[in-house]
GROMACS .gro file of C-alpha atoms in nm:
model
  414
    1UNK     CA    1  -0.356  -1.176  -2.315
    2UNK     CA    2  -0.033  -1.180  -2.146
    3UNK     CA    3   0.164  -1.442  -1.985
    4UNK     CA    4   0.150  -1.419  -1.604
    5UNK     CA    5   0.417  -1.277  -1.415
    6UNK     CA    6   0.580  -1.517  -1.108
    7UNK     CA    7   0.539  -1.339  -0.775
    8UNK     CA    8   0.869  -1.502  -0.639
    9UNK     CA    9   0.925  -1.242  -0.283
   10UNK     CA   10   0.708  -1.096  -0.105
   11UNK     CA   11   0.698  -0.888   0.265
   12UNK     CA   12   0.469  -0.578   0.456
   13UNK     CA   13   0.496  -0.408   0.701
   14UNK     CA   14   0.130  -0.340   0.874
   15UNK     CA   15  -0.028  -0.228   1.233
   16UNK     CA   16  -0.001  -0.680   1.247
   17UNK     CA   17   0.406  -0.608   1.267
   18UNK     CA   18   0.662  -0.671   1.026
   19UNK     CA   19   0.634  -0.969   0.819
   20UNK     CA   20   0.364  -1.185   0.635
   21UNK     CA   21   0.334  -1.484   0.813
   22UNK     CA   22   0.231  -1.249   1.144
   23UNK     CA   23  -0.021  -1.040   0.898
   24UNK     CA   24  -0.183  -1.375   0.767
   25UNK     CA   25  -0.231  -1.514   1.148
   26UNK     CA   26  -0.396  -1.199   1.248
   27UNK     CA   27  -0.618  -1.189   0.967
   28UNK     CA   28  -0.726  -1.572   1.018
   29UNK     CA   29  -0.795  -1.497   1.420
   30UNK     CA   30  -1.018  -1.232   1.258
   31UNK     CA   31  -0.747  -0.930   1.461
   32UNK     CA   32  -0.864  -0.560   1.390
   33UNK     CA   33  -0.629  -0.315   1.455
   34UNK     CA   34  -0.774   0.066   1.430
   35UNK     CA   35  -0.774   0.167   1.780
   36UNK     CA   36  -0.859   0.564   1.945
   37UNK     CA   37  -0.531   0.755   1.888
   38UNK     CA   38  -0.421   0.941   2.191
   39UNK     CA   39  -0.108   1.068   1.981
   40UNK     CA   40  -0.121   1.462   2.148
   41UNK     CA   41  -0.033   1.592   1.829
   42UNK     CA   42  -0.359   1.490   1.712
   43UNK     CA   43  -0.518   1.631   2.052
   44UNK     CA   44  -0.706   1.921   1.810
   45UNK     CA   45  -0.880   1.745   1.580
   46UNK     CA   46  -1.241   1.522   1.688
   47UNK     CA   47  -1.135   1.143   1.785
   48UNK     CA   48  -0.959   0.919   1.487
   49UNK     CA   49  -0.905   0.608   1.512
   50UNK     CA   50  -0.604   0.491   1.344
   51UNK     CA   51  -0.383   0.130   1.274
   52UNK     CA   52  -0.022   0.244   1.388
   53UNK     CA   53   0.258   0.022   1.241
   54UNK     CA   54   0.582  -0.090   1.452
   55UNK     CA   55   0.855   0.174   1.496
   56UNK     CA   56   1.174  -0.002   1.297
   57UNK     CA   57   1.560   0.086   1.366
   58UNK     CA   58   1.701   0.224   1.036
   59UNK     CA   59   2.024   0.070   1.211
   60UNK     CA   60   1.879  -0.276   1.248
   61UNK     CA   61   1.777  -0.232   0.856
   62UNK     CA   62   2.159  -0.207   0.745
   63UNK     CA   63   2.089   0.148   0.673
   64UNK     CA   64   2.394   0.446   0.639
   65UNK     CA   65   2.363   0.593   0.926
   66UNK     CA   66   2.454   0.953   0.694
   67UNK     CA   67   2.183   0.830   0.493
   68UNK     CA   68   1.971   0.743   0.809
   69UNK     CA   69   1.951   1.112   0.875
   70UNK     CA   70   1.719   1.193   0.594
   71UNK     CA   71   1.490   0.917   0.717
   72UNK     CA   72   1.132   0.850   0.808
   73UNK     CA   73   0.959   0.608   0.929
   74UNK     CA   74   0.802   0.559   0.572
   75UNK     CA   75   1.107   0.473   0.449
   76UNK     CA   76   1.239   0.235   0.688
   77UNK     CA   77   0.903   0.012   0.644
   78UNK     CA   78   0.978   0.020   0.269
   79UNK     CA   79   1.333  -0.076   0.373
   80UNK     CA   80   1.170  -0.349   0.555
   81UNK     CA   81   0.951  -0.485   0.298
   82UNK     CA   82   1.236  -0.465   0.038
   83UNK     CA   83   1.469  -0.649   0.229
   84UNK     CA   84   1.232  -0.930   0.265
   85UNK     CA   85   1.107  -0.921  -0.014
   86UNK     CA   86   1.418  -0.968  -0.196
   87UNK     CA   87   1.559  -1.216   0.120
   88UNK     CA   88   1.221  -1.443   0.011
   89UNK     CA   89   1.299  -1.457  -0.376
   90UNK     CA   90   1.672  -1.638  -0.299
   91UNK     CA   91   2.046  -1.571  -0.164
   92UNK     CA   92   1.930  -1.203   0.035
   93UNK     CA   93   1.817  -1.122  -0.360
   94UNK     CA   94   2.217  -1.050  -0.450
   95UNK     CA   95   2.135  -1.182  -0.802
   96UNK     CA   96   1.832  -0.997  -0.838
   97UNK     CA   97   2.057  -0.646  -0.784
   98UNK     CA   98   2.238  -0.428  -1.090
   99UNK     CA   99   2.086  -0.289  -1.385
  100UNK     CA  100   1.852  -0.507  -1.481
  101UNK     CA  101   1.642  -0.503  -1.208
  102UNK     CA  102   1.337  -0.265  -1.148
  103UNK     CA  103   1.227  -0.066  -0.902
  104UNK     CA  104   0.851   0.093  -0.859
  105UNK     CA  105   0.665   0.261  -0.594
  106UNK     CA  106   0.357   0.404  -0.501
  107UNK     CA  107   0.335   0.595  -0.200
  108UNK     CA  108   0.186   0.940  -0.033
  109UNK     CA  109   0.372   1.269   0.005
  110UNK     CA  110   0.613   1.257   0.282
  111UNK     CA  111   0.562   1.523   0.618
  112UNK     CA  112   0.824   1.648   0.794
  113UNK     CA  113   0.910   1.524   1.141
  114UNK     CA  114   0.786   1.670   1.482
  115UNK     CA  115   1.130   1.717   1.565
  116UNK     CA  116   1.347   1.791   1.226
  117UNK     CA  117   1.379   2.188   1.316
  118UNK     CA  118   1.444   2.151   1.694
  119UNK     CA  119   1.748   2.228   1.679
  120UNK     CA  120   1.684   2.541   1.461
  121UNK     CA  121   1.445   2.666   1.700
  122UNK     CA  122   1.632   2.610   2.009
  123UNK     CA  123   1.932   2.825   1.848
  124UNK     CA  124   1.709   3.118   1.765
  125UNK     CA  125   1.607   3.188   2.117
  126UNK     CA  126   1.719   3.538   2.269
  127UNK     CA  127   1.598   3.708   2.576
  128UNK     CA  128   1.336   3.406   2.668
  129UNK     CA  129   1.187   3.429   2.338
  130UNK     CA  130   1.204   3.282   1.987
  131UNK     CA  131   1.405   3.566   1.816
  132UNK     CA  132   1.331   3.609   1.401
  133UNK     CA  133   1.651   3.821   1.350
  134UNK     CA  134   1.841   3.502   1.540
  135UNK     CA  135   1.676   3.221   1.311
  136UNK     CA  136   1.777   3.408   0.995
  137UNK     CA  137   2.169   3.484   1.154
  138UNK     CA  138   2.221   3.204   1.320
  139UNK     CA  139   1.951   2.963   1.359
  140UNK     CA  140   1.906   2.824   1.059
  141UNK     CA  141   2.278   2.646   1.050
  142UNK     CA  142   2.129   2.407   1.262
  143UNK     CA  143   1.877   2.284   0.975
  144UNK     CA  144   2.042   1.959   0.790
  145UNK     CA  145   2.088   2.139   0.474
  146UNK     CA  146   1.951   1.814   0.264
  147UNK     CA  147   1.645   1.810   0.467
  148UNK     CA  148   1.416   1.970   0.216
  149UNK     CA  149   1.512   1.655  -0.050
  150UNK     CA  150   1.363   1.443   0.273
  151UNK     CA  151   0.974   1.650   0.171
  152UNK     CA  152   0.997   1.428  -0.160
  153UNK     CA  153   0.884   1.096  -0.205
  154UNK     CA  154   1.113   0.963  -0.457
  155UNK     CA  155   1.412   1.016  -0.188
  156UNK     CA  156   1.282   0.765   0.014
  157UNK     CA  157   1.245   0.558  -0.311
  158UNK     CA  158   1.563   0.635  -0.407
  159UNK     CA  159   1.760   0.553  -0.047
  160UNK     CA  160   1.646   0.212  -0.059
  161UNK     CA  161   1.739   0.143  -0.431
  162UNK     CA  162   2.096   0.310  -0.366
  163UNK     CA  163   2.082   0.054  -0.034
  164UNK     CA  164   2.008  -0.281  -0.235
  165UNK     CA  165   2.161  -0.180  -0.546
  166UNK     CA  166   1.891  -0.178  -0.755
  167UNK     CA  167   1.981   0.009  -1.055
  168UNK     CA  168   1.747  -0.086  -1.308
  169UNK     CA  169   1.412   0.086  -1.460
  170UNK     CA  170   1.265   0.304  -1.202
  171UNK     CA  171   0.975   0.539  -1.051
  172UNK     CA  172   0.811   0.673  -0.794
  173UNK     CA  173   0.406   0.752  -0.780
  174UNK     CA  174   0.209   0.914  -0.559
  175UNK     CA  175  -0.023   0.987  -0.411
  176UNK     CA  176  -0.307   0.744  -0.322
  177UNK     CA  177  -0.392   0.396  -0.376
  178UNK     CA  178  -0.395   0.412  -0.765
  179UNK     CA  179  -0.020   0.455  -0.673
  180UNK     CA  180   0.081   0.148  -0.592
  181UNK     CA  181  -0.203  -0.011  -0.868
  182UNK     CA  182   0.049   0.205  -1.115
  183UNK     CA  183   0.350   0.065  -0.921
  184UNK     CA  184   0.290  -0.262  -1.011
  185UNK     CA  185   0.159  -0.246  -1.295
  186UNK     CA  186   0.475  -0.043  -1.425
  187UNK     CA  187   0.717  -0.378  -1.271
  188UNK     CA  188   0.532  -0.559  -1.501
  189UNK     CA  189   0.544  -0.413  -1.774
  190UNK     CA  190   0.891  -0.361  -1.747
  191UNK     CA  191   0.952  -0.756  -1.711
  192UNK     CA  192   0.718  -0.838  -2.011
  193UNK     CA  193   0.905  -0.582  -2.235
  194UNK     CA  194   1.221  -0.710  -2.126
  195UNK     CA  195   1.337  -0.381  -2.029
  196UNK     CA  196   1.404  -0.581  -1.637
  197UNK     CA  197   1.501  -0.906  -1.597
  198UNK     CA  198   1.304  -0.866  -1.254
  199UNK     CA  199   1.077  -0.625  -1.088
  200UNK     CA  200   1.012  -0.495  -0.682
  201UNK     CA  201   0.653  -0.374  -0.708
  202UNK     CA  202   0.607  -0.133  -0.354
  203UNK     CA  203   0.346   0.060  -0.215
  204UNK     CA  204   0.391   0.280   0.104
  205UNK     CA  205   0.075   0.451   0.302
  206UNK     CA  206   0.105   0.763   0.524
  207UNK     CA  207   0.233   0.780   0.838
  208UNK     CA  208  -0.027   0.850   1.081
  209UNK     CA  209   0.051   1.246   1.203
  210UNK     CA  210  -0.112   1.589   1.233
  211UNK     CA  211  -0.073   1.689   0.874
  212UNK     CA  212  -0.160   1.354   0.695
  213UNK     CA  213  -0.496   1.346   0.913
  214UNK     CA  214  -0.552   1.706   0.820
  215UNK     CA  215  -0.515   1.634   0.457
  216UNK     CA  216  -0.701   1.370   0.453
  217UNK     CA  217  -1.010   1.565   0.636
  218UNK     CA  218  -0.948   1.785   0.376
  219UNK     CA  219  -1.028   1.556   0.103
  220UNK     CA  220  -1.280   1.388   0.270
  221UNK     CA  221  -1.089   1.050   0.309
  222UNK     CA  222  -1.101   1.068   0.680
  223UNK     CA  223  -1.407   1.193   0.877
  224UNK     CA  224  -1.473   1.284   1.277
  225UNK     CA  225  -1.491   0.989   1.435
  226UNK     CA  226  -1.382   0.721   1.204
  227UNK     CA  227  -1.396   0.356   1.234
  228UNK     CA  228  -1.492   0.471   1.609
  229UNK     CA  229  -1.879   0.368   1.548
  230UNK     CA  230  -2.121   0.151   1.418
  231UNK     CA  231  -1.990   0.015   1.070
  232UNK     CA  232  -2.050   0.109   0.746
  233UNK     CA  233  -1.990  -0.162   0.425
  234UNK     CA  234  -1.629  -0.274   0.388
  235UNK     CA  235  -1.432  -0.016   0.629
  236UNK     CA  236  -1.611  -0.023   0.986
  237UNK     CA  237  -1.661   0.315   0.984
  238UNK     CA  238  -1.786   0.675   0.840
  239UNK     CA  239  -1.473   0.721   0.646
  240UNK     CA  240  -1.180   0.566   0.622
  241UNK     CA  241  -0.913   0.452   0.903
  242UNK     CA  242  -0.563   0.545   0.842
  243UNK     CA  243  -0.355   0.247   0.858
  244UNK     CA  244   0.066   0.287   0.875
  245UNK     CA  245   0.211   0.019   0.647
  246UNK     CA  246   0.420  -0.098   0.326
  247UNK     CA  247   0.387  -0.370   0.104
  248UNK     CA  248   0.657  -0.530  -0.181
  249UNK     CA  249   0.664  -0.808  -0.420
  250UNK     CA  250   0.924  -0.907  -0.666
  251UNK     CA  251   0.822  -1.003  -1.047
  252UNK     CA  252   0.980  -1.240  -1.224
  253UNK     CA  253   0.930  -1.372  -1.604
  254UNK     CA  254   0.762  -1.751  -1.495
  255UNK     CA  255   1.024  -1.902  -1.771
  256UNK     CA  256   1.320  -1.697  -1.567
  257UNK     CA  257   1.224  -1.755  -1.201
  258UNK     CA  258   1.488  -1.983  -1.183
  259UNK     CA  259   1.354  -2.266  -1.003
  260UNK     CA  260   1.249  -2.040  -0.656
  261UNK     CA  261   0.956  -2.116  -0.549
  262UNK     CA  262   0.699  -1.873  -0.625
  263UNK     CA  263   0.400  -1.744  -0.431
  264UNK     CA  264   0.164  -1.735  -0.692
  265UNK     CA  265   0.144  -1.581  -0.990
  266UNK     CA  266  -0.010  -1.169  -1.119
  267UNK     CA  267  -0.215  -1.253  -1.415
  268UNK     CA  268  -0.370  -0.954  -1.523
  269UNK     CA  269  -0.427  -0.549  -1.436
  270UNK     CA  270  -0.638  -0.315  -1.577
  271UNK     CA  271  -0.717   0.082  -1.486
  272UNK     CA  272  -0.970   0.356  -1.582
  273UNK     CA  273  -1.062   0.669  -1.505
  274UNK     CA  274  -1.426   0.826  -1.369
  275UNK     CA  275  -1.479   1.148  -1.553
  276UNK     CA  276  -1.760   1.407  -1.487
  277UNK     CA  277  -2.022   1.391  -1.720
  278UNK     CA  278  -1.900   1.091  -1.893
  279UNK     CA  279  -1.780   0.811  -1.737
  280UNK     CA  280  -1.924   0.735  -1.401
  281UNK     CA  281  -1.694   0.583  -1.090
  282UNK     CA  282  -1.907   0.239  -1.123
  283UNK     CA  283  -1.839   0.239  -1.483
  284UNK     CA  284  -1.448   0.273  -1.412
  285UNK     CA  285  -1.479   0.053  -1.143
  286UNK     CA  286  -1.594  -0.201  -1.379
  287UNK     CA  287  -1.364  -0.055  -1.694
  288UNK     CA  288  -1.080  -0.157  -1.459
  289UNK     CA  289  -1.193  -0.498  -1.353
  290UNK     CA  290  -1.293  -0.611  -1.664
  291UNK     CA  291  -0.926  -0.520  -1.806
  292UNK     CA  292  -0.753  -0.693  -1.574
  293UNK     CA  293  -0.950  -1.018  -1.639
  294UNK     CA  294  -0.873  -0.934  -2.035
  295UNK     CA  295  -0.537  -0.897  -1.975
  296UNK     CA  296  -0.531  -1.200  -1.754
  297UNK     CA  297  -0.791  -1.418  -1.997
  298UNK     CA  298  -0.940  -1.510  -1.744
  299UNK     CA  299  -1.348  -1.442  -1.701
  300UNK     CA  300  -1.602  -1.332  -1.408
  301UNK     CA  301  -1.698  -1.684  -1.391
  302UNK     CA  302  -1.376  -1.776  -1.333
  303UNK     CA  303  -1.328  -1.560  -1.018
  304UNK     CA  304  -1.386  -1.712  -0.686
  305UNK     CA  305  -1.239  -1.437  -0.482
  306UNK     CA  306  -1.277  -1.066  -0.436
  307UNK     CA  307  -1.068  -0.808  -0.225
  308UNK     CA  308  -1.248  -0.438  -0.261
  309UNK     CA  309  -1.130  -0.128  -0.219
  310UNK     CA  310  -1.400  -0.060   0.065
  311UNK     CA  311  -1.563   0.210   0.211
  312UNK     CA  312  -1.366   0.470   0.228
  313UNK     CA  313  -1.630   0.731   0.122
  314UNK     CA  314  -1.996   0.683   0.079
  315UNK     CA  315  -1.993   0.767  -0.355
  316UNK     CA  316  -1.729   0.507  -0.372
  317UNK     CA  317  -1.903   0.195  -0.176
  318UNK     CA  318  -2.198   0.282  -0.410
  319UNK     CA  319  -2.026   0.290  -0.696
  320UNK     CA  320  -1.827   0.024  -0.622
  321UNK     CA  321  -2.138  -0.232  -0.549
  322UNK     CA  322  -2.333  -0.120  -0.832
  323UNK     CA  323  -2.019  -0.238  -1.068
  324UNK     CA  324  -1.959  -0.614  -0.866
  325UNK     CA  325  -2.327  -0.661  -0.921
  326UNK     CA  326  -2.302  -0.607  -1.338
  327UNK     CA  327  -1.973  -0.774  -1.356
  328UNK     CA  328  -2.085  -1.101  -1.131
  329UNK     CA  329  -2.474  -1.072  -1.161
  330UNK     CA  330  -2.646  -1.274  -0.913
  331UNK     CA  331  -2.353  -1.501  -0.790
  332UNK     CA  332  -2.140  -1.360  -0.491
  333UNK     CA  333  -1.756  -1.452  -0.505
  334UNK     CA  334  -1.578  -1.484  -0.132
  335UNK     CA  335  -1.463  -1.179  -0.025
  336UNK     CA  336  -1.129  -1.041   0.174
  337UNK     CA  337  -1.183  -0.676   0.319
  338UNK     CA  338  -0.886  -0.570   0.485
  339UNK     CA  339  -0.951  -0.158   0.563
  340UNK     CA  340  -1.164  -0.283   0.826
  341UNK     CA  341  -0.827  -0.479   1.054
  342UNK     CA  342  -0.512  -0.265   0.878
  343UNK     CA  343  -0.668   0.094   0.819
  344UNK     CA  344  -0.620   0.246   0.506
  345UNK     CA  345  -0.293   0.200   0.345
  346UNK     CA  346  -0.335   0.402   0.101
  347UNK     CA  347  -0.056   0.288  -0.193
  348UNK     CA  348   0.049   0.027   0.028
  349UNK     CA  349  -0.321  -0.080  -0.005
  350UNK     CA  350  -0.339  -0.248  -0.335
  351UNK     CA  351   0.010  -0.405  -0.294
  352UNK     CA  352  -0.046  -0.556   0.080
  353UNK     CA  353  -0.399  -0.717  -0.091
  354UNK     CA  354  -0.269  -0.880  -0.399
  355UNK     CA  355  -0.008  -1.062  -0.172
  356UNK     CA  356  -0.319  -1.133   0.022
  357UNK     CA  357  -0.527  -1.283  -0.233
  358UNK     CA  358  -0.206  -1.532  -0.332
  359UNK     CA  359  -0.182  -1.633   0.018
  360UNK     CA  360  -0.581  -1.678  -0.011
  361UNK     CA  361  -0.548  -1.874  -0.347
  362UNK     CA  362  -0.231  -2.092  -0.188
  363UNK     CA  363  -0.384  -2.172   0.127
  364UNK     CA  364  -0.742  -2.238  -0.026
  365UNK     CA  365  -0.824  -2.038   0.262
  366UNK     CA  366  -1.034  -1.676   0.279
  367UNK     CA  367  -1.028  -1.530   0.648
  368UNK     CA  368  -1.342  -1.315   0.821
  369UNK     CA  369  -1.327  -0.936   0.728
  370UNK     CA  370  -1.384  -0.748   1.062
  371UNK     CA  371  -1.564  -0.458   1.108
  372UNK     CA  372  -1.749  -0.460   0.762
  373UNK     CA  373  -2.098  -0.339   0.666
  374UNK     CA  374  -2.389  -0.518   0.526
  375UNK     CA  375  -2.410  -0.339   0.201
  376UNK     CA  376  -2.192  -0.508   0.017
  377UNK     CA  377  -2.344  -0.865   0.147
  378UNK     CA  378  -2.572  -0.802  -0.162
  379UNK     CA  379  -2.298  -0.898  -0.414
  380UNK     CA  380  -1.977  -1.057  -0.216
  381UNK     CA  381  -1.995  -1.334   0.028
  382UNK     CA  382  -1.785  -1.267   0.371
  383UNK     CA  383  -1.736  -1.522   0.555
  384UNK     CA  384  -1.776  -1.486   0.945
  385UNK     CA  385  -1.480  -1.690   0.986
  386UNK     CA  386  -1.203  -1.822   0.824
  387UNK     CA  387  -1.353  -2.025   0.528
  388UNK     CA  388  -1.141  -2.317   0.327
  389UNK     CA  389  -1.222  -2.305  -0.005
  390UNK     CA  390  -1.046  -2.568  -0.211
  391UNK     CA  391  -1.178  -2.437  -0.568
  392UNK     CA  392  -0.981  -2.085  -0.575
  393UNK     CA  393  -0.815  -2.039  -0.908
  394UNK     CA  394  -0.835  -1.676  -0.939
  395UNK     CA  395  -0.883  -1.298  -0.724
  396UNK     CA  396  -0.981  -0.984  -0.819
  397UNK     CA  397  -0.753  -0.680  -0.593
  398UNK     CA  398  -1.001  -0.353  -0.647
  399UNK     CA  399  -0.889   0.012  -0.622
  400UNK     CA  400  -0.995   0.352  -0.597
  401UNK     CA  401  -0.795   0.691  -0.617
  402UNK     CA  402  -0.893   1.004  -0.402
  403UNK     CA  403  -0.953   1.168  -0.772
  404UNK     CA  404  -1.173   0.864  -0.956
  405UNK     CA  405  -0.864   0.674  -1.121
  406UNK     CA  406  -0.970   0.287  -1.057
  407UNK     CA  407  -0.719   0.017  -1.076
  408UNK     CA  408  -0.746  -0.365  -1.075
  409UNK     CA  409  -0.505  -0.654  -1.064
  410UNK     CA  410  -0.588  -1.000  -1.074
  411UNK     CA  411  -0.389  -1.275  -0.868
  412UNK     CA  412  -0.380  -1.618  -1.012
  413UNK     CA  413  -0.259  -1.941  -0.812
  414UNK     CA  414   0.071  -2.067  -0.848
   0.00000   0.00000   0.00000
């Protein structure tokens, strides 16, 4: 058993806007967000819906406007979160900057921009028509020659550390939702070991474009028609919804916090891994579950509040009810789905929840999950509206990766 971590900042960016206090009100007036996307770069694919976050001005986000070039719009929402993240945890988080302060983040493989070879195009054209021998003499001068660093995640990662100063212990995952499960539990680690006097735990999900959507056909995540018909358990939807969004929280020793107020408090985490032929998803649903409450000494009994990973594809909601009902038996904790209003946020997912579930435990408060199924009625209570429950002492934050890695963190009250 470890001691718990203080969760002493926090701030997302999600389809709700920017901030937590607007997330939290739209969750409580029961607000779902997937609507049809009539983006006409995703005019060839069957309808998708989709949760679209707010466009942000790198400028407005103090950001080098040299730097600025290499940015998308996944890295000025984790610029966002960052900066209120570390804004929440005291003084614009200037003491929480230098070398002993770490820096994690989960988040999905960055596409290139609709417009970032424009200008390469437009100088290759000769006699009306897009000339070859003119893109490879001329043309391609007009391509940023940095751009291709802008294709890997850890650039993004890296901009914002270089931005806030935050030279300490450091890494970037990718690509799913076990991403930012790994992100955090990597911050705290680092802060037990003493190898950071502080963490930032992040998790970024894609931005919502032709080539995310295709990938995510591709591995099933996303199907025609998603979160556009009747609902299935958890999600709304056959399939998942993508959801735009970003999600950080700083980690501080509880002994070290130095008197700021903190938001609650991450007890416990725990992962595992399905593996064919020997270790089923439901069994590494539960593996991971039942580590983090180890970790966190803290037991089912003790839970009163679950936030699943969802349906995102059918083998997963099975396999994800089937290990709830042996690790609670016949009693049903409360239950937070959030796929259903945000979309998927893929390793933003696991982040924006456990900030969730502390808001949940501080408030004594668990709002209505919209657009969820029935199936998982069988072993978590949802409430149809916003439910105050004054006995919440802990919540259990599920996950699932696209490949069967399962992660779990468990939120404690402050």
């Amino acid at each position: 058993m470890l001691p718990p971590l203080a969760v002493t900042g926090a701030g997302a960016v999600t389809a709700a806007g920017r901030g937590l206090d607007p997330l939290w009100r739209a969750l409580l007036e029961g607000k779902a967000f997937p609507a049809l996307d009539a983006d006409p770069q995703l005019a060839g694919f069957a309808p998708i819906a989709t949760a679209r976050g707010p466009r942000l001005d790198p400028a407005a986000l103090g950001a080098d406007p040299r730097a600025a070039r290499l940015m998308g719009r996944h890295t000025h929402m984790l610029l966002a979160c960052v900066a209120d993240a570390l804004a929440e945890a005291g003084r614009d988080g200037r003491e929480l900057r230098g070398e002993e302060t770490g820096f994690f983040t989960g988040m999905d493989s960055v596409d290139p921009a609709e417009g970032d070879l424009e200008g390469a195009a437009l100088a290759s054209v000769e006699g009306g028509g897009w000339s070859p021998a003119r893109f490879l003499a001329e043309g391609y001068r007009a391509i940023y020659p940095l751009w291709p660093l802008a294709m890997l995640n850890n650039i993004a990662h890296c901009q914002v550390a270089i931005q806030f100063g935050l030279r300490g212990e450091n890494a970037t995952f990718s690509p799913g939702p076990e991403a930012g499960v790994q992100a955090v539990a990597e911050a705290a680690g680092a802060v037990h070991e003493g190898r950071a006097r502080a963490a930032l735990a992040a998790g970024v999900g894609a931005v919502a474009s032709a080539r995310a959507v295709a990938r995510y056909r591709e591995r099933g995540l996303l199907l025609p028609g998603a979160g556009l018909g009747a609902g299935r358990p958890f999600a709304g939807g056959p399939g998942a919804i993508l959801g735009e969004g970003a999600a950080a929280l700083v980690l501080e020793a509880a002994d070290r916090a130095g008197g700021r107020p903190a938001l609650g408090r991450l007890a416990g985490w725990g992962a595992a891994r399905a593996i064919e032929g020997r270790v089923s998803l439901s069994a590494a649903f539960r593996a991971a579950a039942e580590g983090a409450l180890r970790s966190g000494g803290c037991g089912p009994e003790e839970v009163g509040l679950v936030l699943p990973h969802g349906g995102c594809q059918e083998r997963m909601e099975a396999a994800e009810i089937e290990a709830l009902a042996g690790l609670f038996g016949p009693r049903r904790p409360l239950a937070l789905a959030t796929k259903g209003a945000l979309g998927h946020l893929l390793g933003g997912a696991p982040v924006t929840d456990l900030w969730l579930a502390l808001r949940c435990l501080r408030e004594r408060a668990v709002p209505p999950s919209p657009r969820r199924g029935e199936g998982a009625e069988e072993v978590l209570r949802f409430p149809d509206q916003t439910e105050r429950a004054g006995g919440l002492r802990c919540a259990l934050v599920l996950s699932c990766g696209l490949d069967g890695v399962c992660g779990a963190l468990l939120a404690a009250a402050a």
